[in-house]
């Protein structure tokens, strides 16, 4: 089924205990689409500058994404982000954010409207609401971040009331709901509107909350975490991409989608930038999916 | 099969966001034995003062533990610990530690020797080595803490070389091995000697590392975490108690034991002190065991 992602396309400068990379491909829509397009065709929307490099376009094209919804601005540069990870690398220290083209709202082509699945990556909830109005998707998931919880809470609540699913990390779930217990936080998220709440916990795995059931997974046990940038968006891409391929939001499909999100994220963190995800093939995801099942298996 | 635990018996004063309790029953051997004795008979060893209250003896007796290995000192008081938990309650702030009788080494009766299963709860590795020499258990697990990693590293390494299993938390695993990646830390622990390494991550669940397989579980999804004191020792009790009942350290049994450790810990954290564990019945553990299985289940 069709899957639209609205989000950022950027150039990142990243430093981790394993090295440093300058001006490499990044952005939420990029990670999301590289993961999701292993399952279904992805339609991209968002803004770039004319400095967005040819190699980046090539990477986006490599999995057959529709890029007709990417606006190219000639007068402003592409979004830049720079960050550093230390120690257990569970959190990035942001050194620099240059919004550039992200200051302009994205604009989606007519043929994106009515898509079966939509992902609104992290951006201002005011913009997410505007995108939702334009896209009129059937199953809509969104991400958010602490900044918006703090400064656009009303808009975020209005968005949540219209979403099928929210995807956010554990600190954000706690902050948004005021519940320090994550299970309570998950239940509180559902009361805000969405049918499904996905809470990502980095190296500690993830939770899914739905009215009929709760589900949890550890992270895929990789021994090689080189650069966590984009792990959350890759998770969302594997999750929503596989869900779009399966078509229906049943409990069994949601559980499987969580596992595909988990293994997609594991491919991302093992290399800098999008290198791991670019190399990933569907069969490798399937193999890690089976390993993840074995990893949590115990007898009745 | 027989199971011996050597550890502390104490009186705790605890403050959490849910209230405060003074001079309530605590100690590693207490939590361990209340959990383990739902599966098998437990033989207790350790020191108390004559101030150890009648109600505490009654609690220990309630599950039929052998307390012939508990030395009662008339000239020194029972071990005291006081601590506070805030926010997400993942870590206790220790306000006071009075070792009292714990300054004396424990002494185990002759009939404890050659026990099939032994748990050496957290204490100085020098004392743990001495206990190991006295007990000559067949399957021996031990706990440790950061203090010993820092000040008794040599003794701890000598102990590890003789253990069947080590049980410790994620920060301790990282500190002991120098590996920030927990999967690497687990593999490094196995190189230090034990056949099995269990890494507890509090609300984030736990890992088990063995040469042939790795295993992970999330915590049991309780919405009511009132007092995390003793969760780790309850985990160890449910783990080793059920393993002793099953008898053999096979991969399938180790996986099941991890799940029983997980649900035993969940009973502890829902009430202050040992209240939750005292109320727990085997059938309740079995029910949570099934719920935990369902919680992580996804189709191939």
Coordinates of C-alpha atoms in Angstrom, one line a residue:
Chain A
X1 CA 0.0 0.0 0.0
X2 CA 1.1 3.6 -0.6
X3 CA 3.2 5.2 2.1
X4 CA 4.0 9.0 2.3
X5 CA 6.6 10.4 4.6
X6 CA 6.9 14.2 5.3
X7 CA 10.2 15.1 7.1
X8 CA 13.7 16.4 6.9
X9 CA 16.4 15.9 4.4
X10 CA 19.7 17.0 5.8
X11 CA 23.5 17.0 5.9
X12 CA 24.9 15.9 9.3
X13 CA 28.2 16.3 10.9
X14 CA 28.6 13.6 13.6
X15 CA 31.2 12.7 16.1
X16 CA 31.1 9.4 18.1
X17 CA 33.7 7.4 20.0
X18 CA 34.2 5.6 16.6
X19 CA 35.1 8.6 14.5
X20 CA 33.8 11.7 12.8
X21 CA 31.9 12.3 9.6
X22 CA 31.3 15.7 8.0
X23 CA 28.3 16.7 5.8
X24 CA 27.0 13.2 5.4
X25 CA 23.4 12.3 4.4
X26 CA 20.9 12.5 7.2
X27 CA 17.4 13.7 8.1
X28 CA 14.3 11.9 9.3
X29 CA 12.6 11.4 5.9
X30 CA 15.9 9.9 4.6
X31 CA 16.3 7.3 7.3
X32 CA 12.6 6.6 7.3
X33 CA 12.4 6.0 3.5
X34 CA 15.5 3.9 3.2
X35 CA 14.1 1.5 5.9
X36 CA 10.4 1.6 4.7
X37 CA 11.3 1.2 1.0
X38 CA 12.6 -2.3 1.7
X39 CA 8.9 -3.2 2.2
X40 CA 6.8 -0.8 0.0
X41 CA 7.1 2.2 -2.3
X42 CA 7.6 5.4 -0.5
X43 CA 6.6 8.9 -1.5
X44 CA 8.8 11.6 -0.1
X45 CA 7.9 15.2 0.9
X46 CA 10.1 17.9 2.4
X47 CA 12.5 20.7 1.5
X48 CA 16.1 20.7 0.3
X49 CA 18.5 23.4 -1.0
X50 CA 20.2 23.2 -4.4
X51 CA 23.3 22.2 -2.5
X52 CA 21.7 18.8 -1.7
X53 CA 24.4 16.6 -3.3
X54 CA 24.0 14.3 -6.3
X55 CA 25.1 11.4 -4.3
X56 CA 22.2 12.0 -1.9
X57 CA 19.7 12.0 -4.7
X58 CA 21.2 8.8 -6.0
X59 CA 20.8 7.2 -2.6
X60 CA 17.1 8.2 -2.4
X61 CA 16.5 6.9 -6.0
X62 CA 18.3 3.6 -5.3
X63 CA 15.2 2.2 -3.6
X64 CA 12.7 3.6 -6.1
X65 CA 11.2 6.3 -3.9
X66 CA 8.9 8.9 -5.4
X67 CA 10.6 12.2 -4.9
X68 CA 8.1 14.5 -6.6
X69 CA 7.1 15.9 -3.2
X70 CA 10.6 17.2 -2.5
X71 CA 10.8 21.0 -3.0
X72 CA 14.2 22.3 -4.1
X73 CA 15.0 25.9 -2.9
X74 CA 17.6 27.8 -4.9
X75 CA 17.9 30.6 -2.4
X76 CA 18.4 28.6 0.8
X77 CA 20.8 25.8 1.8
X78 CA 19.8 22.3 2.9
X79 CA 19.1 21.7 6.6
X80 CA 22.3 21.1 8.7
X81 CA 22.7 19.3 12.0
X82 CA 25.8 18.6 14.0
X83 CA 26.0 16.4 17.1
X84 CA 28.2 14.4 19.3
X85 CA 27.7 11.0 21.1
X86 CA 29.7 9.9 24.1
X87 CA 29.9 7.0 26.5
X88 CA 26.9 4.6 26.0
X89 CA 25.8 6.9 23.1
X90 CA 22.2 6.8 24.3
X91 CA 21.8 10.6 23.7
X92 CA 23.2 13.0 21.2
X93 CA 24.5 16.4 22.3
X94 CA 23.4 18.8 19.6
X95 CA 26.3 21.1 18.6
X96 CA 24.5 23.0 15.8
X97 CA 21.2 23.2 14.1
X98 CA 20.7 25.3 10.9
X99 CA 17.1 25.0 9.8
X100 CA 17.7 26.8 6.4
X101 CA 15.0 25.4 4.1
X102 CA 13.1 23.8 7.0
X103 CA 11.9 27.2 7.9
X104 CA 9.5 26.9 4.9
X105 CA 6.5 24.6 5.2
X106 CA 6.6 21.4 3.0
X107 CA 4.1 21.2 0.2
X108 CA 2.7 17.9 -1.0
X109 CA 1.7 17.1 -4.6
X110 CA -1.9 16.3 -5.4
X111 CA -1.2 12.7 -6.1
X112 CA 0.0 12.1 -2.5
X113 CA -3.4 12.8 -1.2
X114 CA -5.5 10.0 0.3
X115 CA -2.4 7.8 0.7
X116 CA -3.2 4.6 2.7
X117 CA -0.3 5.2 5.2
X118 CA 1.3 8.5 6.2
X119 CA 4.3 9.3 8.5
X120 CA 4.7 12.8 9.7
X121 CA 8.3 12.9 11.0
X122 CA 9.4 15.2 13.8
X123 CA 8.5 18.8 13.0
X124 CA 6.3 21.5 14.6
X125 CA 2.8 20.1 15.4
X126 CA 1.3 23.2 13.6
X127 CA 3.0 22.0 10.4
X128 CA 2.1 18.4 11.0
X129 CA -1.6 19.4 11.3
X130 CA -1.3 21.4 8.1
X131 CA 0.2 18.3 6.4
X132 CA -2.5 16.1 7.8
X133 CA -5.1 18.5 6.3
X134 CA -3.4 18.4 2.9
X135 CA -2.7 14.6 2.8
X136 CA -5.9 13.2 4.3
X137 CA -4.1 9.9 4.8
X138 CA -6.1 6.8 5.9
X139 CA -3.6 5.6 8.6
X140 CA -1.5 8.4 10.0
X141 CA 1.5 8.1 12.4
X142 CA 3.6 11.0 13.7
X143 CA 6.8 11.5 15.7
X144 CA 7.4 14.5 18.0
X145 CA 10.1 15.8 20.3
X146 CA 10.5 17.5 23.7
X147 CA 10.7 21.0 22.2
X148 CA 7.2 20.7 20.8
X149 CA 5.9 19.2 24.0
X150 CA 7.2 22.3 25.8
X151 CA 6.3 25.1 23.3
X152 CA 3.4 23.7 21.2
X153 CA 1.5 21.5 23.6
X154 CA -1.9 22.6 22.4
X155 CA -1.2 21.9 18.8
X156 CA 0.4 18.6 19.7
X157 CA -2.7 17.6 21.6
X158 CA -4.9 18.6 18.7
X159 CA -2.7 16.5 16.4
X160 CA -2.8 13.5 18.8
X161 CA -6.6 13.5 18.7
X162 CA -6.5 12.9 15.0
X163 CA -3.6 10.4 14.8
X164 CA -3.8 6.6 14.4
X165 CA -0.4 6.3 16.0
X166 CA 2.2 8.3 17.8
X167 CA 5.9 7.3 17.8
X168 CA 8.2 8.9 20.5
X169 CA 10.9 8.1 22.9
X170 CA 10.6 7.2 26.6
X171 CA 11.7 10.7 27.9
X172 CA 9.1 12.3 25.6
X173 CA 6.4 9.9 26.6
X174 CA 7.1 10.7 30.3
X175 CA 7.2 14.5 29.6
X176 CA 4.1 14.6 27.5
X177 CA 1.9 12.5 29.9
X178 CA 3.5 13.5 33.3
X179 CA 3.7 9.8 34.1
X180 CA 7.1 8.5 35.3
X181 CA 6.0 4.9 35.0
X182 CA 6.3 4.0 31.3
X183 CA 3.3 1.6 31.2
X184 CA 1.1 4.3 32.7
X185 CA 2.6 6.8 30.2
X186 CA 1.7 4.5 27.4
X187 CA -1.9 4.2 28.6
X188 CA -2.1 7.9 29.1
X189 CA -1.0 8.5 25.5
X190 CA -3.8 6.3 24.2
X191 CA -6.3 8.5 26.2
X192 CA -5.0 11.5 24.1
X193 CA -6.4 10.0 21.0
X194 CA -4.2 7.6 19.0
X195 CA -5.1 4.0 18.6
X196 CA -1.4 3.0 19.0
X197 CA 1.5 4.4 20.9
X198 CA 5.0 3.3 20.1
X199 CA 7.6 4.2 22.8
X200 CA 11.3 3.8 21.7
X201 CA 13.9 3.3 24.4
X202 CA 17.1 3.2 22.3
X203 CA 19.4 0.3 23.4
X204 CA 16.7 -0.8 25.8
X205 CA 14.2 -1.7 23.1
X206 CA 10.6 -0.5 22.6
X207 CA 7.0 -0.7 23.7
X208 CA 3.8 -0.8 21.8
X209 CA 0.5 0.2 23.5
X210 CA -2.9 -0.5 22.0
X211 CA -6.3 -0.7 23.7
X212 CA -6.4 -4.6 23.5
X213 CA -2.7 -5.4 24.2
X214 CA 0.7 -4.2 25.2
X215 CA 3.9 -5.5 23.5
X216 CA 7.6 -5.1 24.2
X217 CA 10.9 -6.0 22.5
X218 CA 14.5 -5.6 23.4
X219 CA 16.8 -3.9 20.9
X220 CA 18.4 -6.3 18.3
X221 CA 21.6 -7.4 20.1
X222 CA 24.3 -5.8 18.0
X223 CA 27.8 -5.6 19.3
X224 CA 28.7 -2.7 17.0
X225 CA 27.0 0.6 17.7
X226 CA 29.0 3.2 15.7
X227 CA 26.5 6.0 15.2
X228 CA 22.9 6.0 16.6
X229 CA 21.8 9.0 14.4
X230 CA 18.6 8.1 12.6
X231 CA 17.9 4.9 14.6
X232 CA 14.5 6.2 15.7
X233 CA 13.5 7.2 12.1
X234 CA 14.8 3.9 10.8
X235 CA 12.7 2.1 13.4
X236 CA 9.6 4.1 12.3
X237 CA 10.4 3.3 8.7
X238 CA 10.7 -0.4 9.3
X239 CA 7.6 -0.4 11.4
X240 CA 5.3 1.6 9.1
X241 CA 6.9 0.2 5.9
X242 CA 6.2 -3.4 6.9
X243 CA 2.8 -2.4 8.3
X244 CA 1.9 -0.8 4.9
X245 CA 3.1 -4.0 3.2
X246 CA 0.9 -6.2 5.4
X247 CA -1.9 -3.7 4.9
X248 CA -4.0 -4.1 8.1
X249 CA -3.4 -2.7 11.6
X250 CA -4.2 -6.0 13.4
X251 CA -2.5 -6.9 16.7
X252 CA -0.4 -9.6 15.0
X253 CA 0.7 -7.2 12.3
X254 CA 1.6 -4.5 14.8
X255 CA 3.8 -7.0 16.7
X256 CA 5.5 -8.0 13.5
X257 CA 6.0 -4.4 12.4
X258 CA 7.7 -3.6 15.8
X259 CA 10.2 -6.4 15.1
X260 CA 10.9 -5.1 11.6
X261 CA 11.3 -1.6 13.1
X262 CA 13.8 -3.0 15.6
X263 CA 16.0 -4.8 13.0
X264 CA 15.9 -1.8 10.7
X265 CA 17.2 0.4 13.5
X266 CA 20.0 -2.1 14.2
X267 CA 21.2 -1.8 10.6
X268 CA 21.5 1.9 10.9
X269 CA 23.5 2.1 14.1
X270 CA 26.2 -0.2 12.9
X271 CA 27.6 2.3 10.4
X272 CA 27.9 6.1 10.1
X273 CA 25.1 8.0 8.5
X274 CA 22.9 5.9 6.1
X275 CA 25.7 3.5 5.2
X276 CA 24.3 0.6 7.1
X277 CA 20.8 1.0 5.9
X278 CA 21.9 1.5 2.3
X279 CA 23.7 -1.8 2.4
X280 CA 20.8 -3.6 4.0
X281 CA 18.8 -6.0 1.9
X282 CA 15.4 -7.4 2.7
X283 CA 16.8 -10.9 3.3
X284 CA 19.2 -9.6 6.0
X285 CA 16.2 -7.9 7.8
X286 CA 14.3 -11.2 7.6
X287 CA 17.3 -13.0 9.1
X288 CA 17.6 -10.6 12.0
X289 CA 13.9 -10.8 12.5
X290 CA 14.2 -14.5 13.1
X291 CA 17.2 -14.0 15.4
X292 CA 15.2 -11.4 17.4
X293 CA 12.4 -14.0 17.8
X294 CA 14.9 -16.6 19.0
X295 CA 16.4 -13.9 21.3
X296 CA 13.2 -13.5 23.3
X297 CA 11.8 -17.1 23.1
X298 CA 11.0 -19.1 26.1
X299 CA 8.8 -22.1 26.7
X300 CA 5.3 -22.1 28.3
Chain B
X1 CA 17.2 -29.6 44.6
X2 CA 18.8 -27.9 47.6
X3 CA 19.6 -24.2 47.4
X4 CA 21.8 -22.3 49.8
X5 CA 21.8 -18.5 49.9
X6 CA 24.5 -16.5 51.8
X7 CA 23.7 -12.8 52.2
X8 CA 22.3 -10.0 54.3
X9 CA 19.4 -9.8 56.7
X10 CA 18.6 -6.2 57.5
X11 CA 16.2 -3.5 58.6
X12 CA 15.6 -0.8 56.0
X13 CA 14.3 2.7 56.1
X14 CA 13.1 3.6 52.6
X15 CA 11.6 6.7 51.1
X16 CA 10.0 6.7 47.6
X17 CA 7.5 9.1 45.9
X18 CA 4.9 6.7 47.3
X19 CA 5.8 7.0 51.0
X20 CA 8.2 6.2 53.7
X21 CA 8.8 3.0 55.8
X22 CA 11.1 2.8 58.8
X23 CA 12.9 -0.3 60.1
X24 CA 11.2 -2.7 57.7
X25 CA 12.5 -6.1 56.7
X26 CA 15.2 -6.1 54.0
X27 CA 18.5 -7.6 53.0
X28 CA 19.6 -9.6 50.0
X29 CA 19.1 -13.1 51.5
X30 CA 15.6 -12.2 52.7
X31 CA 14.4 -11.1 49.2
X32 CA 16.2 -13.9 47.5
X33 CA 14.8 -16.6 49.8
X34 CA 11.2 -15.3 49.7
X35 CA 11.3 -15.5 45.9
X36 CA 13.3 -18.8 45.6
X37 CA 11.2 -20.6 48.2
X38 CA 8.2 -20.5 46.0
X39 CA 10.1 -23.1 43.9
X40 CA 12.3 -25.1 46.3
X41 CA 13.5 -25.3 49.9
X42 CA 16.0 -22.6 50.7
X43 CA 18.8 -22.8 53.3
X44 CA 19.7 -19.5 54.7
X45 CA 23.1 -18.2 55.9
X46 CA 24.2 -14.9 57.3
X47 CA 24.3 -12.7 60.4
X48 CA 21.7 -10.9 62.5
X49 CA 21.7 -9.2 65.9
X50 CA 19.4 -10.1 68.7
X51 CA 17.3 -7.1 67.7
X52 CA 16.1 -9.0 64.5
X53 CA 12.4 -8.8 65.2
X54 CA 10.1 -11.8 65.8
X55 CA 7.9 -10.7 62.8
X56 CA 11.0 -11.0 60.6
X57 CA 11.7 -14.6 61.8
X58 CA 8.1 -15.4 61.2
X59 CA 8.3 -14.1 57.6
X60 CA 11.4 -16.2 57.0
X61 CA 9.7 -19.3 58.5
X62 CA 6.5 -18.8 56.5
X63 CA 8.0 -20.5 53.4
X64 CA 9.8 -23.2 55.3
X65 CA 13.3 -22.0 54.9
X66 CA 16.1 -23.7 56.9
X67 CA 17.5 -21.0 59.1
X68 CA 20.1 -23.0 60.9
X69 CA 22.8 -21.1 59.1
X70 CA 21.8 -17.7 60.5
X71 CA 24.2 -16.6 63.3
X72 CA 22.6 -14.5 65.9
X73 CA 25.0 -12.0 67.6
X74 CA 24.0 -10.7 71.0
X75 CA 26.6 -7.9 71.1
X76 CA 25.9 -6.2 67.8
X77 CA 22.8 -5.0 66.1
X78 CA 21.3 -6.2 62.8
X79 CA 22.5 -4.5 59.5
X80 CA 20.7 -1.2 58.7
X81 CA 20.3 0.4 55.4
X82 CA 18.5 3.6 54.6
X83 CA 17.8 5.0 51.1
X84 CA 15.7 7.2 48.9
X85 CA 14.3 6.8 45.4
X86 CA 13.2 9.7 43.2
X87 CA 11.8 10.3 39.7
X88 CA 11.8 7.1 37.7
X89 CA 13.2 5.3 40.8
X90 CA 15.8 3.5 38.7
X91 CA 18.5 4.1 41.3
X92 CA 18.6 4.4 45.1
X93 CA 20.4 7.2 46.9
X94 CA 21.9 5.5 49.9
X95 CA 21.5 7.8 53.0
X96 CA 23.0 5.5 55.6
X97 CA 24.7 2.1 55.9
X98 CA 25.4 0.5 59.3
X99 CA 27.1 -2.8 58.7
X100 CA 27.0 -3.9 62.3
X101 CA 26.9 -7.8 62.3
X102 CA 27.9 -7.8 58.6
X103 CA 31.4 -6.9 59.7
X104 CA 31.7 -10.5 60.9
X105 CA 32.1 -13.3 58.3
X106 CA 29.1 -15.6 57.9
X107 CA 29.6 -19.3 58.9
X108 CA 27.8 -22.1 57.2
X109 CA 26.7 -25.3 59.0
X110 CA 28.2 -28.7 57.8
X111 CA 24.9 -29.8 56.3
X112 CA 24.9 -26.9 53.9
X113 CA 28.1 -28.3 52.2
X114 CA 27.8 -29.8 48.8
X115 CA 24.5 -28.1 48.0
X116 CA 23.4 -28.5 44.4
X117 CA 22.7 -24.7 44.0
X118 CA 24.4 -21.8 45.9
X119 CA 23.8 -18.1 45.7
X120 CA 26.4 -15.8 47.1
X121 CA 24.6 -12.5 47.4
X122 CA 26.4 -9.2 47.2
X123 CA 29.3 -9.0 49.8
X124 CA 33.1 -8.7 49.6
X125 CA 34.5 -11.1 47.0
X126 CA 37.0 -12.2 49.7
X127 CA 34.1 -13.4 51.8
X128 CA 32.4 -14.9 48.8
X129 CA 35.6 -16.9 48.0
X130 CA 35.7 -18.1 51.7
X131 CA 32.0 -19.1 51.5
X132 CA 32.7 -20.9 48.2
X133 CA 35.5 -22.9 49.9
X134 CA 33.3 -23.8 52.8
X135 CA 30.2 -24.7 50.8
X136 CA 31.6 -26.5 47.8
X137 CA 28.3 -26.1 45.9
X138 CA 27.8 -27.8 42.6
X139 CA 26.2 -24.8 40.7
X140 CA 27.3 -21.5 42.2
X141 CA 26.0 -18.0 41.3
X142 CA 27.1 -14.7 42.8
X143 CA 26.1 -11.1 42.8
X144 CA 28.5 -8.1 43.2
X145 CA 28.5 -4.3 43.2
X146 CA 30.5 -1.4 42.0
X147 CA 32.3 -1.0 45.3
X148 CA 34.0 -4.4 45.0
X149 CA 34.8 -3.8 41.3
X150 CA 36.7 -0.7 42.4
X151 CA 38.4 -1.9 45.6
X152 CA 38.6 -5.8 45.3
X153 CA 39.0 -6.4 41.6
X154 CA 41.6 -9.1 42.0
X155 CA 39.5 -11.1 44.5
X156 CA 36.4 -10.6 42.2
X157 CA 38.3 -11.9 39.2
X158 CA 39.5 -15.0 41.3
X159 CA 35.8 -15.5 42.2
X160 CA 34.5 -15.2 38.7
X161 CA 37.0 -17.8 37.5
X162 CA 35.2 -20.3 39.8
X163 CA 31.6 -19.4 39.3
X164 CA 28.9 -21.0 37.2
X165 CA 27.1 -17.7 37.0
X166 CA 27.4 -14.0 37.8
X167 CA 24.4 -11.8 38.3
X168 CA 24.9 -8.0 38.2
X169 CA 23.4 -4.8 36.9
X170 CA 24.2 -3.1 33.6
X171 CA 26.4 -0.3 35.1
X172 CA 28.4 -3.0 37.0
X173 CA 28.8 -5.1 33.9
X174 CA 30.1 -2.1 32.0
X175 CA 32.4 -1.1 34.8
X176 CA 33.8 -4.6 35.4
X177 CA 34.5 -5.2 31.7
X178 CA 35.2 -1.7 30.4
X179 CA 32.8 -2.3 27.5
X180 CA 30.1 0.3 27.0
X181 CA 28.2 -1.9 24.6
X182 CA 26.2 -4.3 26.8
X183 CA 26.3 -7.3 24.4
X184 CA 30.1 -7.0 24.3
X185 CA 30.1 -6.6 28.1
X186 CA 28.2 -9.8 28.4
X187 CA 30.6 -11.7 26.2
X188 CA 33.5 -10.2 28.1
X189 CA 32.0 -11.5 31.4
X190 CA 31.9 -15.0 30.0
X191 CA 35.6 -14.8 29.2
X192 CA 36.3 -14.1 32.9
X193 CA 35.1 -17.6 33.8
X194 CA 31.4 -18.0 34.4
X195 CA 29.2 -20.2 32.1
X196 CA 26.4 -17.7 32.4
X197 CA 26.2 -14.0 32.9
X198 CA 22.9 -12.4 33.9
X199 CA 22.7 -8.6 33.5
X200 CA 19.8 -6.8 35.2
X201 CA 18.6 -3.5 33.8
X202 CA 15.8 -2.6 36.2
X203 CA 12.7 -1.3 34.4
X204 CA 14.4 -2.1 31.1
X205 CA 14.5 -5.8 31.7
X206 CA 17.4 -8.2 31.6
X207 CA 19.9 -10.1 29.5
X208 CA 21.3 -13.6 29.8
X209 CA 24.6 -14.5 28.1
X210 CA 25.8 -18.1 27.6
X211 CA 28.4 -19.4 25.2
X212 CA 25.7 -21.0 22.9
X213 CA 23.0 -18.3 23.1
X214 CA 21.9 -14.9 24.3
X215 CA 18.5 -14.1 25.7
X216 CA 16.6 -10.9 26.7
X217 CA 13.4 -10.0 28.4
X218 CA 11.7 -6.7 29.2
X219 CA 10.6 -6.2 32.7
X220 CA 7.1 -7.4 33.6
X221 CA 4.8 -4.4 32.7
X222 CA 3.6 -3.4 36.1
X223 CA 1.9 0.0 36.4
X224 CA 2.6 0.2 40.1
X225 CA 6.3 0.6 41.1
X226 CA 6.2 1.6 44.8
X227 CA 9.6 0.5 46.1
X228 CA 12.3 -1.0 43.9
X229 CA 14.4 -2.2 47.0
X230 CA 15.1 -5.9 46.7
X231 CA 14.0 -6.2 43.1
X232 CA 17.4 -7.5 42.0
X233 CA 17.7 -10.1 44.8
X234 CA 14.1 -11.2 44.1
X235 CA 15.0 -11.6 40.5
X236 CA 18.0 -13.7 41.5
X237 CA 15.7 -15.7 43.8
X238 CA 13.1 -16.4 41.2
X239 CA 15.8 -17.2 38.7
X240 CA 17.9 -19.6 40.8
X241 CA 14.9 -21.0 42.7
X242 CA 13.1 -22.1 39.5
X243 CA 16.4 -23.3 38.1
X244 CA 17.0 -25.5 41.2
X245 CA 13.5 -26.9 40.8
X246 CA 14.1 -27.7 37.2
X247 CA 17.4 -29.2 38.1
X248 CA 19.5 -28.8 35.0
X249 CA 21.2 -25.7 33.5
X250 CA 20.0 -26.3 29.9
X251 CA 19.4 -23.3 27.6
X252 CA 15.6 -23.9 27.7
X253 CA 15.7 -24.0 31.6
X254 CA 17.8 -20.9 31.8
X255 CA 15.3 -19.0 29.6
X256 CA 12.4 -20.1 31.8
X257 CA 14.3 -19.2 34.9
X258 CA 14.9 -15.6 33.5
X259 CA 11.2 -15.3 33.1
X260 CA 10.5 -16.5 36.7
X261 CA 13.1 -14.0 38.0
X262 CA 11.4 -11.2 36.0
X263 CA 8.0 -11.9 37.5
X264 CA 9.3 -12.4 41.0
X265 CA 10.9 -9.0 40.8
X266 CA 7.6 -7.5 39.6
X267 CA 5.9 -8.7 42.8
X268 CA 8.5 -7.1 45.0
X269 CA 8.4 -3.6 43.4
X270 CA 4.6 -3.2 43.7
X271 CA 4.7 -3.0 47.6
X272 CA 7.1 -1.6 50.2
X273 CA 9.7 -3.9 51.7
X274 CA 8.9 -7.6 51.4
X275 CA 5.1 -7.1 51.4
X276 CA 4.5 -7.9 47.8
X277 CA 6.7 -11.0 47.8
X278 CA 5.1 -12.3 51.0
X279 CA 1.7 -12.1 49.5
X280 CA 2.8 -13.7 46.2
X281 CA 1.7 -17.3 45.5
X282 CA 3.1 -19.7 43.0
X283 CA 0.0 -19.5 40.9
X284 CA 0.3 -15.7 40.6
X285 CA 3.9 -16.1 39.4
X286 CA 2.7 -18.6 36.8
X287 CA 0.0 -16.3 35.6
X288 CA 2.5 -13.4 35.2
X289 CA 4.9 -15.8 33.5
X290 CA 2.2 -16.5 30.9
X291 CA 1.4 -12.8 30.5
X292 CA 5.1 -12.0 30.0
X293 CA 5.3 -14.7 27.3
X294 CA 2.3 -13.1 25.5
X295 CA 3.9 -9.6 26.0
X296 CA 6.9 -10.5 23.8
X297 CA 5.2 -12.9 21.4
X298 CA 5.3 -12.2 17.6
X299 CA 4.7 -14.5 14.7
X300 CA 7.5 -15.9 12.4

